[in-house]
């Protein structure tokens, strides 16, 4: 079903003259879609900029937003490592734009809006951490691990907390992550080297998502919900985390996992 046929409401522009300028970039829109974009761009400078820069993609996406989003998410895992950062940034812009339009127009329910933003964040984290783990493997910094271990991130996991963990991300949310690794994947004598490599992978994953470039950024990431963040590394072993929660963890820290 097309986007236009599912519109149930239209936003009112606070600055309609600004909103009308974006229509120059999408000359083939029907009147209802044009009114939607005028109202959106006339009320949000951020979305007005996205409509202009992503107009070619948006024109086609409005024909079938669900298919456009699915295709966008399917393409990301196929990006080369040197293209991933930029690819995630562009995808974030497009996801934010189509989600905002579908939200404002009543095309998607709230659960679809926050769910899509959360699912995209999960995919972005997954791809970013695997790319950085792969880099550490190629550098020989993860003893006993090879290319076959990239799919499992060499025993590393990223837990989504807060709004992301609940599938409730909004447009401006940061993402709260706890990064752990399975220490049983490594021999005792390799533990320190492996932990150092996974700490580097975590920092580089966070930088890939956090860093602002000319293409924007993906997500602000917060790694401070991990056990005792003032003294622990950004990625710690599962055994250490379990011991912390059993002996020193505060009630709210344990409750956060429910």
CSV table of C-alpha atoms in Angstrom, one decimal:
chain,number,residue,atom,x,y,z
A,1,UNK,CA,0.0,0.0,0.0
A,2,UNK,CA,1.4,3.4,-1.0
A,3,UNK,CA,2.4,6.0,1.6
A,4,UNK,CA,-0.2,8.5,0.2
A,5,UNK,CA,-3.1,6.2,0.6
A,6,UNK,CA,-2.3,5.6,4.3
A,7,UNK,CA,-2.1,9.3,5.4
A,8,UNK,CA,-4.5,10.1,8.2
A,9,UNK,CA,-3.2,13.5,9.3
A,10,UNK,CA,-1.0,16.3,8.0
A,11,UNK,CA,1.3,18.6,10.1
A,12,UNK,CA,0.9,22.4,10.0
A,13,UNK,CA,3.9,24.4,9.1
A,14,UNK,CA,5.1,27.1,11.4
A,15,UNK,CA,7.1,28.6,8.5
A,16,UNK,CA,5.3,27.5,5.3
A,17,UNK,CA,7.5,29.6,3.1
A,18,UNK,CA,10.5,27.5,4.2
A,19,UNK,CA,8.5,24.3,3.7
A,20,UNK,CA,7.5,25.2,0.2
A,21,UNK,CA,11.2,25.6,-0.8
A,22,UNK,CA,11.8,21.9,-0.4
A,23,UNK,CA,9.2,21.0,-3.0
A,24,UNK,CA,11.7,22.3,-5.7
A,25,UNK,CA,13.6,19.1,-4.9
A,26,UNK,CA,10.6,16.8,-5.3
A,27,UNK,CA,8.6,18.2,-8.2
A,28,UNK,CA,6.5,15.0,-8.9
A,29,UNK,CA,4.8,14.8,-5.5
A,30,UNK,CA,1.0,14.7,-5.3
A,31,UNK,CA,-0.8,17.4,-3.3
A,32,UNK,CA,-1.2,15.4,-0.1
A,33,UNK,CA,2.5,14.4,-0.1
A,34,UNK,CA,3.5,18.0,-0.9
A,35,UNK,CA,1.4,19.3,2.0
A,36,UNK,CA,3.1,16.7,4.3
A,37,UNK,CA,6.5,17.8,3.3
A,38,UNK,CA,5.7,21.5,3.5
A,39,UNK,CA,4.3,21.0,7.0
A,40,UNK,CA,7.3,18.9,8.0
A,41,UNK,CA,10.0,21.1,6.5
A,42,UNK,CA,8.3,24.3,7.7
A,43,UNK,CA,8.5,23.1,11.3
A,44,UNK,CA,11.8,21.3,11.5
A,45,UNK,CA,15.0,22.7,10.0
A,46,UNK,CA,16.7,19.3,10.5
A,47,UNK,CA,14.1,17.4,8.5
A,48,UNK,CA,14.0,20.2,5.9
A,49,UNK,CA,17.7,19.6,5.3
A,50,UNK,CA,17.2,15.8,5.1
A,51,UNK,CA,14.4,16.3,2.5
A,52,UNK,CA,16.7,18.3,0.4
A,53,UNK,CA,19.8,16.1,0.6
A,54,UNK,CA,17.9,12.8,0.4
A,55,UNK,CA,15.3,13.8,-2.2
A,56,UNK,CA,16.3,11.3,-4.8
A,57,UNK,CA,15.9,8.4,-2.4
A,58,UNK,CA,12.8,9.9,-0.8
A,59,UNK,CA,10.9,10.2,-4.0
A,60,UNK,CA,11.1,6.5,-4.6
A,61,UNK,CA,10.7,5.6,-0.9
A,62,UNK,CA,7.4,7.3,-0.6
A,63,UNK,CA,5.9,4.8,-3.1
A,64,UNK,CA,6.5,2.0,-0.6
A,65,UNK,CA,8.2,3.0,2.6
A,66,UNK,CA,8.3,-0.5,4.1
A,67,UNK,CA,10.0,-1.9,1.1
A,68,UNK,CA,12.4,1.1,0.9
A,69,UNK,CA,13.4,0.6,4.6
A,70,UNK,CA,13.8,-3.2,4.1
A,71,UNK,CA,16.1,-2.7,1.1
A,72,UNK,CA,18.1,-0.1,3.0
A,73,UNK,CA,18.7,-2.4,5.9
A,74,UNK,CA,19.5,-5.3,3.7
A,75,UNK,CA,22.2,-3.4,1.9
A,76,UNK,CA,24.2,-2.4,5.0
A,77,UNK,CA,25.8,-5.8,5.8
A,78,UNK,CA,27.2,-5.9,2.3
A,79,UNK,CA,29.2,-2.7,2.6
A,80,UNK,CA,33.0,-2.9,2.6
A,81,UNK,CA,34.7,-2.0,5.8
A,82,UNK,CA,35.9,1.4,4.5
A,83,UNK,CA,32.4,2.3,3.4
A,84,UNK,CA,30.6,1.2,6.5
A,85,UNK,CA,30.9,4.4,8.5
A,86,UNK,CA,29.6,6.6,5.8
A,87,UNK,CA,26.9,4.0,4.8
A,88,UNK,CA,25.6,4.0,8.4
A,89,UNK,CA,25.4,7.7,8.5
A,90,UNK,CA,23.5,8.0,5.3
A,91,UNK,CA,21.2,5.2,6.4
A,92,UNK,CA,20.5,7.0,9.7
A,93,UNK,CA,19.4,10.1,7.8
A,94,UNK,CA,17.1,8.1,5.6
A,95,UNK,CA,15.6,6.1,8.5
A,96,UNK,CA,15.1,9.3,10.5
A,97,UNK,CA,13.4,11.0,7.6
A,98,UNK,CA,11.0,8.3,6.4
A,99,UNK,CA,10.2,7.4,10.1
A,100,UNK,CA,9.4,11.1,10.9
A,101,UNK,CA,7.2,11.5,7.8
A,102,UNK,CA,5.4,8.2,8.6
A,103,UNK,CA,4.9,9.3,12.2
A,104,UNK,CA,3.7,12.7,11.4
A,105,UNK,CA,1.3,11.5,8.7
A,106,UNK,CA,-0.1,8.6,10.9
A,107,UNK,CA,1.1,6.1,8.4
A,108,UNK,CA,3.0,4.0,11.0
A,109,UNK,CA,1.9,3.4,14.6
A,110,UNK,CA,4.2,4.4,17.5
A,111,UNK,CA,5.4,0.8,18.0
A,112,UNK,CA,6.6,0.7,14.4
A,113,UNK,CA,8.3,4.1,14.7
A,114,UNK,CA,10.3,3.4,17.9
A,115,UNK,CA,10.8,-0.2,16.9
A,116,UNK,CA,12.4,0.7,13.6
A,117,UNK,CA,14.7,3.3,15.2
A,118,UNK,CA,15.7,0.6,17.8
A,119,UNK,CA,16.2,-2.1,15.2
A,120,UNK,CA,18.4,0.2,13.1
A,121,UNK,CA,20.5,1.0,16.2
A,122,UNK,CA,20.9,-2.7,16.9
A,123,UNK,CA,22.0,-3.4,13.3
A,124,UNK,CA,24.4,-0.4,13.4
A,125,UNK,CA,26.0,-1.7,16.6
A,126,UNK,CA,26.3,-5.2,15.3
A,127,UNK,CA,28.0,-4.2,12.1
A,128,UNK,CA,30.3,-1.7,13.8
A,129,UNK,CA,31.5,-4.1,16.5
A,130,UNK,CA,32.1,-6.9,14.0
A,131,UNK,CA,34.0,-4.6,11.7
A,132,UNK,CA,36.3,-3.6,14.6
A,133,UNK,CA,36.7,-7.1,15.9
A,134,UNK,CA,37.6,-8.2,12.3
A,135,UNK,CA,40.3,-5.5,12.3
A,136,UNK,CA,41.8,-6.8,15.5
A,137,UNK,CA,41.8,-10.4,14.2
A,138,UNK,CA,43.6,-9.3,11.0
A,139,UNK,CA,46.2,-7.6,13.2
A,140,UNK,CA,46.8,-10.8,15.1
A,141,UNK,CA,45.6,-9.2,18.4
A,142,UNK,CA,43.0,-11.8,19.3
A,143,UNK,CA,44.8,-15.1,20.0
A,144,UNK,CA,43.2,-18.2,18.5
A,145,UNK,CA,40.6,-16.2,16.6
A,146,UNK,CA,40.3,-16.1,12.8
A,147,UNK,CA,37.8,-15.0,10.1
A,148,UNK,CA,35.4,-17.7,11.1
A,149,UNK,CA,35.0,-16.0,14.5
A,150,UNK,CA,33.9,-12.6,13.1
A,151,UNK,CA,30.3,-13.7,12.9
A,152,UNK,CA,30.3,-14.2,16.7
A,153,UNK,CA,32.4,-11.1,17.3
A,154,UNK,CA,35.1,-13.4,18.8
A,155,UNK,CA,33.0,-13.8,21.9
A,156,UNK,CA,32.0,-10.2,22.4
A,157,UNK,CA,28.5,-9.1,23.1
A,158,UNK,CA,26.8,-5.7,23.2
A,159,UNK,CA,23.8,-5.3,25.5
A,160,UNK,CA,21.4,-2.5,24.8
A,161,UNK,CA,20.0,-0.8,27.9
A,162,UNK,CA,17.5,1.9,28.5
A,163,UNK,CA,15.3,3.0,25.6
A,164,UNK,CA,17.1,0.9,23.0
A,165,UNK,CA,16.9,-2.2,25.1
A,166,UNK,CA,13.1,-1.7,25.4
A,167,UNK,CA,12.7,-1.0,21.7
A,168,UNK,CA,11.6,2.6,22.5
A,169,UNK,CA,14.3,4.8,20.9
A,170,UNK,CA,13.1,8.2,19.8
A,171,UNK,CA,14.7,10.6,17.2
A,172,UNK,CA,17.2,12.2,19.6
A,173,UNK,CA,18.0,9.3,21.9
A,174,UNK,CA,21.5,8.3,22.6
A,175,UNK,CA,22.2,4.5,23.0
A,176,UNK,CA,23.3,3.0,26.3
A,177,UNK,CA,25.5,0.0,25.8
A,178,UNK,CA,27.2,-2.6,28.0
A,179,UNK,CA,30.0,-4.5,26.3
A,180,UNK,CA,31.2,-7.8,27.6
A,181,UNK,CA,33.2,-10.8,26.3
A,182,UNK,CA,33.2,-14.5,26.9
A,183,UNK,CA,36.5,-15.1,28.6
A,184,UNK,CA,36.2,-18.9,28.1
A,185,UNK,CA,37.0,-18.3,24.4
A,186,UNK,CA,40.6,-17.6,25.3
A,187,UNK,CA,43.4,-19.4,27.1
A,188,UNK,CA,44.3,-18.1,30.5
A,189,UNK,CA,47.7,-16.8,29.2
A,190,UNK,CA,46.0,-14.9,26.3
A,191,UNK,CA,43.3,-13.2,28.5
A,192,UNK,CA,45.1,-9.9,28.9
A,193,UNK,CA,46.0,-9.5,25.3
A,194,UNK,CA,42.5,-10.5,24.2
A,195,UNK,CA,40.9,-8.1,26.6
A,196,UNK,CA,43.1,-5.2,25.4
A,197,UNK,CA,42.1,-5.9,21.8
A,198,UNK,CA,38.4,-6.1,22.6
A,199,UNK,CA,38.6,-2.8,24.6
A,200,UNK,CA,40.2,-1.2,21.5
A,201,UNK,CA,37.4,-2.7,19.3
A,202,UNK,CA,34.8,-1.3,21.7
A,203,UNK,CA,36.3,2.2,21.6
A,204,UNK,CA,36.6,2.1,17.8
A,205,UNK,CA,33.0,0.9,17.5
A,206,UNK,CA,31.8,3.7,19.7
A,207,UNK,CA,33.9,6.2,17.7
A,208,UNK,CA,32.4,4.9,14.4
A,209,UNK,CA,28.9,5.6,15.7
A,210,UNK,CA,29.7,8.8,17.6
A,211,UNK,CA,32.0,10.6,15.3
A,212,UNK,CA,30.6,13.6,13.4
A,213,UNK,CA,31.7,13.9,9.7
A,214,UNK,CA,30.3,15.8,6.8
A,215,UNK,CA,27.7,13.0,6.6
A,216,UNK,CA,26.6,13.5,10.2
A,217,UNK,CA,26.8,10.8,12.9
A,218,UNK,CA,25.0,7.6,13.6
A,219,UNK,CA,24.2,7.5,17.3
A,220,UNK,CA,25.7,9.1,20.5
A,221,UNK,CA,26.8,6.1,22.5
A,222,UNK,CA,27.1,5.9,26.3
A,223,UNK,CA,29.2,3.1,27.8
A,224,UNK,CA,28.9,4.2,31.4
A,225,UNK,CA,26.1,1.8,32.5
A,226,UNK,CA,28.7,-1.0,32.8
A,227,UNK,CA,29.7,-2.3,36.2
A,228,UNK,CA,31.7,0.4,38.2
A,229,UNK,CA,32.5,2.5,35.1
A,230,UNK,CA,35.0,4.7,36.9
A,231,UNK,CA,37.5,1.9,37.3
A,232,UNK,CA,36.5,-0.8,34.8
A,233,UNK,CA,37.5,-1.0,31.0
A,234,UNK,CA,34.8,-0.3,28.4
A,235,UNK,CA,34.7,-4.0,27.7
A,236,UNK,CA,35.0,-6.5,30.5
A,237,UNK,CA,34.7,-10.2,30.9
A,238,UNK,CA,31.3,-11.8,31.6
A,239,UNK,CA,32.7,-13.5,34.7
A,240,UNK,CA,33.8,-10.1,36.1
A,241,UNK,CA,30.5,-8.6,35.4
A,242,UNK,CA,28.6,-11.5,37.0
A,243,UNK,CA,30.8,-11.3,40.1
A,244,UNK,CA,30.1,-7.5,40.4
A,245,UNK,CA,26.3,-7.9,40.1
A,246,UNK,CA,26.3,-10.7,42.7
A,247,UNK,CA,28.5,-8.9,45.3
A,248,UNK,CA,28.6,-5.2,44.7
A,249,UNK,CA,25.9,-4.3,42.3
A,250,UNK,CA,23.2,-1.9,43.5
A,251,UNK,CA,19.5,-2.8,43.2
A,252,UNK,CA,18.9,-0.5,40.3
A,253,UNK,CA,21.8,-2.0,38.4
A,254,UNK,CA,20.3,-5.5,38.7
A,255,UNK,CA,16.8,-4.3,38.1
A,256,UNK,CA,17.9,-2.7,34.8
A,257,UNK,CA,18.2,-6.2,33.3
A,258,UNK,CA,14.6,-7.1,34.0
